[in-house]
Amino acid sequence: GESVGLHLPTLSVQEGDNSIINCAYSNSASDYFIWYKQESGKGPQFIIDIRSNMDKRQGQRVTVLLNKTVKHLSLQIAATQPGDSAVYFCAEILSWGGGADGLTFGKGTHLIIQP
Amino acid sequence: DAGVIQSPRHEVTEMGQEVTLRCKPISGHNSLFWYRQTMMRGLELLIYFNNNVPIDDSGMPEDRFSAKMPNASFSTLKIQPSEPRDSAVYFCASSRRRDRGINGYTFGSGTRLTVV
């Protein structure tokens, strides 16, 4: 039969604009969160991480916000560039260093940068 | 730093054949993870090792799948016999466990497996 693949949400933004990618995570007990970027044909690439005892963390052009009340993560990318076009995944770990170290990934969002 | 190295990059095999995927983690990393990525299911954790010891293999789909880590610098994921539904991209990742503030896990470039 015909296979049905994941229908990834798509976010299209103009080059130079800011973008916000959202993610709802599954486990309220998760302790550590990571955002990954995956370009076609490549493995996921680390962008930024955040522990559950923080609600905001900034990197170069990126900011991650964590709202534990509603189990929500967001990734903000400032001044988007063509090279930012990729699929972005959020991932959670139940207990960093506590034995349950496997990452659980979200479904991903496809970010498209329009020239 | 050469990163996580996986081989082969592409593998095409016939149904029923044995397939072995290889991974060399980053030196000094003591945790290693095997993931599978498909359009249907996204990225799934198959198994992970801490200090060469398998910790959680609950994600391994069937007994046809097995993974080993004979030493800190090498791991294999074996599928025997392979089936068309095993077609996917298989990623290996490594990390330093209990290391605060590290940049998460590092993924390899993946092995694209096609079983015909």
PDB file of C-alpha atoms in Angstrom:
ATOM      1  CA  GLY A   1       0.000   0.000   0.000  1.00  0.00           C
ATOM      2  CA  GLU A   2       0.989   3.609  -0.250  1.00  0.00           C
ATOM      3  CA  SER A   3       3.183   4.764   2.606  1.00  0.00           C
ATOM      4  CA  VAL A   4       2.360   7.943   4.435  1.00  0.00           C
ATOM      5  CA  GLY A   5       5.302   9.848   5.734  1.00  0.00           C
ATOM      6  CA  LEU A   6       5.545  12.369   8.487  1.00  0.00           C
ATOM      7  CA  HIS A   7       3.999  15.647   7.485  1.00  0.00           C
ATOM      8  CA  LEU A   8       6.501  18.095   8.899  1.00  0.00           C
ATOM      9  CA  PRO A   9       5.270  21.551   9.806  1.00  0.00           C
ATOM     10  CA  THR A  10       6.877  24.125   7.562  1.00  0.00           C
ATOM     11  CA  LEU A  11       7.903  27.632   8.497  1.00  0.00           C
ATOM     12  CA  SER A  12       8.811  30.012   5.702  1.00  0.00           C
ATOM     13  CA  VAL A  13      10.520  33.307   6.552  1.00  0.00           C
ATOM     14  CA  GLN A  14      12.231  36.053   4.644  1.00  0.00           C
ATOM     15  CA  GLU A  15      15.993  36.261   4.778  1.00  0.00           C
ATOM     16  CA  GLY A  16      16.990  38.669   7.509  1.00  0.00           C
ATOM     17  CA  ASP A  17      13.785  38.207   9.518  1.00  0.00           C
ATOM     18  CA  ASN A  18      13.641  36.468  12.874  1.00  0.00           C
ATOM     19  CA  SER A  19      12.098  33.017  13.108  1.00  0.00           C
ATOM     20  CA  ILE A  20      10.534  31.144  15.998  1.00  0.00           C
ATOM     21  CA  ILE A  21      10.217  27.378  15.979  1.00  0.00           C
ATOM     22  CA  ASN A  22       8.029  25.760  18.597  1.00  0.00           C
ATOM     23  CA  CYS A  23       8.048  22.342  20.202  1.00  0.00           C
ATOM     24  CA  ALA A  24       5.801  20.631  22.703  1.00  0.00           C
ATOM     25  CA  TYR A  25       7.669  18.008  24.703  1.00  0.00           C
ATOM     26  CA  SER A  26       6.137  14.943  26.186  1.00  0.00           C
ATOM     27  CA  ASN A  27       7.478  14.286  29.671  1.00  0.00           C
ATOM     28  CA  SER A  28       7.080  16.789  32.499  1.00  0.00           C
ATOM     29  CA  ALA A  29       9.956  15.056  34.308  1.00  0.00           C
ATOM     30  CA  SER A  30      12.443  15.671  31.489  1.00  0.00           C
ATOM     31  CA  ASP A  31      15.575  17.353  32.737  1.00  0.00           C
ATOM     32  CA  TYR A  32      17.499  18.434  29.693  1.00  0.00           C
ATOM     33  CA  PHE A  33      16.552  19.715  26.262  1.00  0.00           C
ATOM     34  CA  ILE A  34      18.458  20.166  23.041  1.00  0.00           C
ATOM     35  CA  TRP A  35      17.700  21.774  19.703  1.00  0.00           C
ATOM     36  CA  TYR A  36      19.181  20.150  16.615  1.00  0.00           C
ATOM     37  CA  LYS A  37      19.454  21.257  13.018  1.00  0.00           C
ATOM     38  CA  GLN A  38      19.453  18.672  10.249  1.00  0.00           C
ATOM     39  CA  GLU A  39      20.379  19.526   6.700  1.00  0.00           C
ATOM     40  CA  SER A  40      19.576  17.193   3.839  1.00  0.00           C
ATOM     41  CA  GLY A  41      21.845  14.167   3.798  1.00  0.00           C
ATOM     42  CA  LYS A  42      23.501  14.994   7.110  1.00  0.00           C
ATOM     43  CA  GLY A  43      23.201  13.992  10.720  1.00  0.00           C
ATOM     44  CA  PRO A  44      21.546  16.195  13.341  1.00  0.00           C
ATOM     45  CA  GLN A  45      23.800  19.030  14.409  1.00  0.00           C
ATOM     46  CA  PHE A  46      23.718  20.513  17.914  1.00  0.00           C
ATOM     47  CA  ILE A  47      22.476  24.103  18.132  1.00  0.00           C
ATOM     48  CA  ILE A  48      21.782  24.882  21.778  1.00  0.00           C
ATOM     49  CA  ASP A  49      20.756  23.142  24.975  1.00  0.00           C
ATOM     50  CA  ILE A  50      18.996  24.062  28.189  1.00  0.00           C
ATOM     51  CA  ARG A  51      18.529  22.445  31.586  1.00  0.00           C
ATOM     52  CA  SER A  52      15.156  22.289  33.278  1.00  0.00           C
ATOM     53  CA  ASN A  53      16.284  24.703  35.999  1.00  0.00           C
ATOM     54  CA  MET A  54      16.538  27.490  33.411  1.00  0.00           C
ATOM     55  CA  ASP A  55      13.896  29.214  31.317  1.00  0.00           C
ATOM     56  CA  LYS A  56      16.111  30.949  28.784  1.00  0.00           C
ATOM     57  CA  ARG A  57      19.497  30.473  27.216  1.00  0.00           C
ATOM     58  CA  GLN A  58      21.177  32.450  24.477  1.00  0.00           C
ATOM     59  CA  GLY A  59      23.755  31.526  21.914  1.00  0.00           C
ATOM     60  CA  GLN A  60      25.032  33.110  18.780  1.00  0.00           C
ATOM     61  CA  ARG A  61      21.905  34.305  16.923  1.00  0.00           C
ATOM     62  CA  VAL A  62      19.819  31.676  18.738  1.00  0.00           C
ATOM     63  CA  THR A  63      17.775  31.735  21.914  1.00  0.00           C
ATOM     64  CA  VAL A  64      15.962  28.830  23.532  1.00  0.00           C
ATOM     65  CA  LEU A  65      13.002  29.426  25.814  1.00  0.00           C
ATOM     66  CA  LEU A  66      11.611  26.766  28.123  1.00  0.00           C
ATOM     67  CA  ASN A  67       8.140  26.894  29.650  1.00  0.00           C
ATOM     68  CA  LYS A  68       7.807  23.923  31.964  1.00  0.00           C
ATOM     69  CA  THR A  69       4.276  24.834  32.966  1.00  0.00           C
ATOM     70  CA  VAL A  70       2.952  24.014  29.515  1.00  0.00           C
ATOM     71  CA  LYS A  71       5.834  21.734  28.438  1.00  0.00           C
ATOM     72  CA  HIS A  72       6.871  24.013  25.633  1.00  0.00           C
ATOM     73  CA  LEU A  73      10.199  24.839  24.039  1.00  0.00           C
ATOM     74  CA  SER A  74      10.941  27.439  21.427  1.00  0.00           C
ATOM     75  CA  LEU A  75      13.959  28.236  19.313  1.00  0.00           C
ATOM     76  CA  GLN A  76      14.406  31.780  18.125  1.00  0.00           C
ATOM     77  CA  ILE A  77      16.801  32.452  15.270  1.00  0.00           C
ATOM     78  CA  ALA A  78      17.707  36.070  14.700  1.00  0.00           C
ATOM     79  CA  ALA A  79      18.434  37.556  11.282  1.00  0.00           C
ATOM     80  CA  THR A  80      17.914  34.330   9.387  1.00  0.00           C
ATOM     81  CA  GLN A  81      20.311  33.416   6.624  1.00  0.00           C
ATOM     82  CA  PRO A  82      19.979  31.017   3.675  1.00  0.00           C
ATOM     83  CA  GLY A  83      22.165  28.537   5.557  1.00  0.00           C
ATOM     84  CA  ASP A  84      19.533  28.302   8.271  1.00  0.00           C
ATOM     85  CA  SER A  85      17.254  26.362   5.928  1.00  0.00           C
ATOM     86  CA  ALA A  86      16.954  22.892   7.443  1.00  0.00           C
ATOM     87  CA  VAL A  87      14.747  20.682   9.588  1.00  0.00           C
ATOM     88  CA  TYR A  88      14.889  21.595  13.281  1.00  0.00           C
ATOM     89  CA  PHE A  89      14.238  19.060  16.017  1.00  0.00           C
ATOM     90  CA  CYS A  90      13.771  19.482  19.719  1.00  0.00           C
ATOM     91  CA  ALA A  91      14.891  16.606  21.909  1.00  0.00           C
ATOM     92  CA  GLU A  92      14.457  15.814  25.598  1.00  0.00           C
ATOM     93  CA  ILE A  93      16.224  13.622  28.104  1.00  0.00           C
ATOM     94  CA  LEU A  94      14.474  12.280  31.144  1.00  0.00           C
ATOM     95  CA  SER A  95      17.459  12.538  33.449  1.00  0.00           C
ATOM     96  CA  TRP A  96      20.812  13.734  32.254  1.00  0.00           C
ATOM     97  CA  GLY A  97      23.481  11.575  33.802  1.00  0.00           C
ATOM     98  CA  GLY A  98      20.938   9.709  35.838  1.00  0.00           C
ATOM     99  CA  GLY A  99      20.800   6.583  33.734  1.00  0.00           C
ATOM    100  CA  ALA A 100      18.028   7.393  31.266  1.00  0.00           C
ATOM    101  CA  ASP A 101      20.264   9.164  28.811  1.00  0.00           C
ATOM    102  CA  GLY A 102      18.554   8.449  25.511  1.00  0.00           C
ATOM    103  CA  LEU A 103      17.188  11.412  23.605  1.00  0.00           C
ATOM    104  CA  THR A 104      13.536  11.485  22.620  1.00  0.00           C
ATOM    105  CA  PHE A 105      13.085  13.566  19.495  1.00  0.00           C
ATOM    106  CA  GLY A 106      10.137  15.626  18.388  1.00  0.00           C
ATOM    107  CA  LYS A 107       8.827  15.371  14.843  1.00  0.00           C
ATOM    108  CA  GLY A 108      10.718  18.343  13.474  1.00  0.00           C
ATOM    109  CA  THR A 109       9.924  21.612  11.703  1.00  0.00           C
ATOM    110  CA  HIS A 110      11.125  22.437   8.214  1.00  0.00           C
ATOM    111  CA  LEU A 111      12.459  26.006   8.094  1.00  0.00           C
ATOM    112  CA  ILE A 112      12.636  27.583   4.653  1.00  0.00           C
ATOM    113  CA  ILE A 113      14.419  30.883   4.154  1.00  0.00           C
ATOM    114  CA  GLN A 114      13.055  32.942   1.284  1.00  0.00           C
ATOM    115  CA  PRO A 115      15.539  35.247  -0.505  1.00  0.00           C
TER     116      PRO A 115
ATOM    117  CA  ASP B   1      38.480  16.204  16.113  1.00  0.00           C
ATOM    118  CA  ALA B   2      37.168  13.833  13.429  1.00  0.00           C
ATOM    119  CA  GLY B   3      33.735  13.594  14.983  1.00  0.00           C
ATOM    120  CA  VAL B   4      31.641  10.446  15.049  1.00  0.00           C
ATOM    121  CA  ILE B   5      32.582   8.277  12.103  1.00  0.00           C
ATOM    122  CA  GLN B   6      30.114   5.879  10.540  1.00  0.00           C
ATOM    123  CA  SER B   7      30.601   3.388   7.766  1.00  0.00           C
ATOM    124  CA  PRO B   8      29.480   2.664   5.189  1.00  0.00           C
ATOM    125  CA  ARG B   9      27.703   5.883   4.131  1.00  0.00           C
ATOM    126  CA  HIS B  10      25.386   3.916   1.858  1.00  0.00           C
ATOM    127  CA  GLU B  11      24.468   0.247   1.840  1.00  0.00           C
ATOM    128  CA  VAL B  12      22.214  -1.538  -0.616  1.00  0.00           C
ATOM    129  CA  THR B  13      21.515  -5.166   0.122  1.00  0.00           C
ATOM    130  CA  GLU B  14      19.076  -7.874  -0.782  1.00  0.00           C
ATOM    131  CA  MET B  15      16.400  -9.058   1.572  1.00  0.00           C
ATOM    132  CA  GLY B  16      17.660 -11.853   3.786  1.00  0.00           C
ATOM    133  CA  GLN B  17      21.268 -10.731   3.792  1.00  0.00           C
ATOM    134  CA  GLU B  18      23.196  -9.737   6.886  1.00  0.00           C
ATOM    135  CA  VAL B  19      24.035  -6.072   7.251  1.00  0.00           C
ATOM    136  CA  THR B  20      26.644  -4.618   9.618  1.00  0.00           C
ATOM    137  CA  LEU B  21      26.849  -0.914  10.341  1.00  0.00           C
ATOM    138  CA  ARG B  22      29.906   0.507  12.058  1.00  0.00           C
ATOM    139  CA  CYS B  23      30.554   3.453  14.323  1.00  0.00           C
ATOM    140  CA  LYS B  24      33.610   5.057  15.862  1.00  0.00           C
ATOM    141  CA  PRO B  25      32.648   7.496  18.630  1.00  0.00           C
ATOM    142  CA  ILE B  26      34.551  10.625  19.576  1.00  0.00           C
ATOM    143  CA  SER B  27      37.579   9.838  21.680  1.00  0.00           C
ATOM    144  CA  GLY B  28      36.820  10.406  25.347  1.00  0.00           C
ATOM    145  CA  HIS B  29      33.080  10.006  24.969  1.00  0.00           C
ATOM    146  CA  ASN B  30      31.768   7.195  27.128  1.00  0.00           C
ATOM    147  CA  SER B  31      28.190   6.946  25.892  1.00  0.00           C
ATOM    148  CA  LEU B  32      27.188   5.710  22.457  1.00  0.00           C
ATOM    149  CA  PHE B  33      23.749   5.681  20.880  1.00  0.00           C
ATOM    150  CA  TRP B  34      22.225   4.120  17.790  1.00  0.00           C
ATOM    151  CA  TYR B  35      19.257   5.882  16.189  1.00  0.00           C
ATOM    152  CA  ARG B  36      17.135   5.137  13.168  1.00  0.00           C
ATOM    153  CA  GLN B  37      15.423   7.767  11.032  1.00  0.00           C
ATOM    154  CA  THR B  38      12.515   7.087   8.711  1.00  0.00           C
ATOM    155  CA  MET B  39       9.868   9.276   7.171  1.00  0.00           C
ATOM    156  CA  MET B  40       7.184   7.305   8.976  1.00  0.00           C
ATOM    157  CA  ARG B  41       8.600   7.369  12.488  1.00  0.00           C
ATOM    158  CA  GLY B  42      11.186  10.151  12.569  1.00  0.00           C
ATOM    159  CA  LEU B  43      14.254   9.668  14.774  1.00  0.00           C
ATOM    160  CA  GLU B  44      14.047   6.699  17.120  1.00  0.00           C
ATOM    161  CA  LEU B  45      16.524   5.547  19.735  1.00  0.00           C
ATOM    162  CA  LEU B  46      17.402   1.886  19.200  1.00  0.00           C
ATOM    163  CA  ILE B  47      20.002   1.194  21.893  1.00  0.00           C
ATOM    164  CA  TYR B  48      22.640   2.944  23.946  1.00  0.00           C
ATOM    165  CA  PHE B  49      25.809   2.018  25.768  1.00  0.00           C
ATOM    166  CA  ASN B  50      27.548   3.578  28.740  1.00  0.00           C
ATOM    167  CA  ASN B  51      31.191   2.604  29.176  1.00  0.00           C
ATOM    168  CA  ASN B  52      30.731  -0.122  26.527  1.00  0.00           C
ATOM    169  CA  VAL B  53      27.856  -1.725  28.432  1.00  0.00           C
ATOM    170  CA  PRO B  54      24.387  -1.843  26.824  1.00  0.00           C
ATOM    171  CA  ILE B  55      22.003   0.081  29.080  1.00  0.00           C
ATOM    172  CA  ASP B  56      18.725   0.221  27.224  1.00  0.00           C
ATOM    173  CA  ASP B  57      17.863  -1.805  24.130  1.00  0.00           C
ATOM    174  CA  SER B  58      14.104  -1.413  24.397  1.00  0.00           C
ATOM    175  CA  GLY B  59      14.079   0.458  21.094  1.00  0.00           C
ATOM    176  CA  MET B  60      15.547  -2.410  19.121  1.00  0.00           C
ATOM    177  CA  PRO B  61      12.676  -3.449  16.873  1.00  0.00           C
ATOM    178  CA  GLU B  62      13.212  -7.197  16.698  1.00  0.00           C
ATOM    179  CA  ASP B  63      15.598  -9.994  17.475  1.00  0.00           C
ATOM    180  CA  ARG B  64      16.972  -9.545  14.001  1.00  0.00           C
ATOM    181  CA  PHE B  65      18.729  -6.458  15.327  1.00  0.00           C
ATOM    182  CA  SER B  66      21.781  -6.682  17.558  1.00  0.00           C
ATOM    183  CA  ALA B  67      24.440  -4.212  18.681  1.00  0.00           C
ATOM    184  CA  LYS B  68      27.837  -4.619  20.244  1.00  0.00           C
ATOM    185  CA  MET B  69      30.491  -2.364  21.652  1.00  0.00           C
ATOM    186  CA  PRO B  70      33.635  -4.442  22.153  1.00  0.00           C
ATOM    187  CA  ASN B  71      35.711  -1.425  23.177  1.00  0.00           C
ATOM    188  CA  ALA B  72      35.435   2.311  23.753  1.00  0.00           C
ATOM    189  CA  SER B  73      36.263   3.193  20.158  1.00  0.00           C
ATOM    190  CA  PHE B  74      34.030   0.890  18.149  1.00  0.00           C
ATOM    191  CA  SER B  75      30.436  -0.280  17.901  1.00  0.00           C
ATOM    192  CA  THR B  76      28.437  -2.301  15.417  1.00  0.00           C
ATOM    193  CA  LEU B  77      24.751  -2.601  14.641  1.00  0.00           C
ATOM    194  CA  LYS B  78      23.854  -5.816  12.864  1.00  0.00           C
ATOM    195  CA  ILE B  79      20.653  -6.795  11.102  1.00  0.00           C
ATOM    196  CA  GLN B  80      20.240 -10.463  10.257  1.00  0.00           C
ATOM    197  CA  PRO B  81      18.269 -11.234   8.179  1.00  0.00           C
ATOM    198  CA  SER B  82      17.509  -7.838   6.675  1.00  0.00           C
ATOM    199  CA  GLU B  83      14.039  -6.921   5.383  1.00  0.00           C
ATOM    200  CA  PRO B  84      12.818  -4.096   3.126  1.00  0.00           C
ATOM    201  CA  ARG B  85      11.155  -2.385   6.088  1.00  0.00           C
ATOM    202  CA  ASP B  86      14.590  -1.958   7.667  1.00  0.00           C
ATOM    203  CA  SER B  87      15.407   0.600   4.985  1.00  0.00           C
ATOM    204  CA  ALA B  88      16.258   3.830   6.811  1.00  0.00           C
ATOM    205  CA  VAL B  89      19.098   6.100   7.791  1.00  0.00           C
ATOM    206  CA  TYR B  90      20.921   4.800  10.841  1.00  0.00           C
ATOM    207  CA  PHE B  91      22.759   7.299  12.997  1.00  0.00           C
ATOM    208  CA  CYS B  92      25.336   6.766  15.669  1.00  0.00           C
ATOM    209  CA  ALA B  93      25.889   9.437  18.328  1.00  0.00           C
ATOM    210  CA  SER B  94      28.271   9.760  21.255  1.00  0.00           C
ATOM    211  CA  SER B  95      28.463  11.913  24.365  1.00  0.00           C
ATOM    212  CA  ARG B  96      30.282  12.320  27.651  1.00  0.00           C
ATOM    213  CA  ARG B  97      27.914  11.187  30.366  1.00  0.00           C
ATOM    214  CA  ARG B  98      27.499  13.318  33.481  1.00  0.00           C
ATOM    215  CA  ASP B  99      29.307  16.190  31.837  1.00  0.00           C
ATOM    216  CA  ARG B 100      27.517  19.408  32.613  1.00  0.00           C
ATOM    217  CA  GLY B 101      27.312  22.044  29.976  1.00  0.00           C
ATOM    218  CA  ILE B 102      28.541  19.871  27.125  1.00  0.00           C
ATOM    219  CA  ASN B 103      27.171  20.483  23.719  1.00  0.00           C
ATOM    220  CA  GLY B 104      24.743  17.602  23.827  1.00  0.00           C
ATOM    221  CA  TYR B 105      25.342  14.581  21.735  1.00  0.00           C
ATOM    222  CA  THR B 106      27.389  14.498  18.551  1.00  0.00           C
ATOM    223  CA  PHE B 107      25.897  12.617  15.649  1.00  0.00           C
ATOM    224  CA  GLY B 108      27.647  10.912  12.796  1.00  0.00           C
ATOM    225  CA  SER B 109      26.673  11.449   9.176  1.00  0.00           C
ATOM    226  CA  GLY B 110      24.597   8.291   9.119  1.00  0.00           C
ATOM    227  CA  THR B 111      24.382   5.134   7.030  1.00  0.00           C
ATOM    228  CA  ARG B 112      21.612   5.062   4.468  1.00  0.00           C
ATOM    229  CA  LEU B 113      20.433   1.456   4.257  1.00  0.00           C
ATOM    230  CA  THR B 114      18.304   0.204   1.404  1.00  0.00           C
ATOM    231  CA  VAL B 115      17.052  -3.366   1.487  1.00  0.00           C
ATOM    232  CA  VAL B 116      15.606  -4.555  -1.798  1.00  0.00           C
TER     233      VAL B 116
END
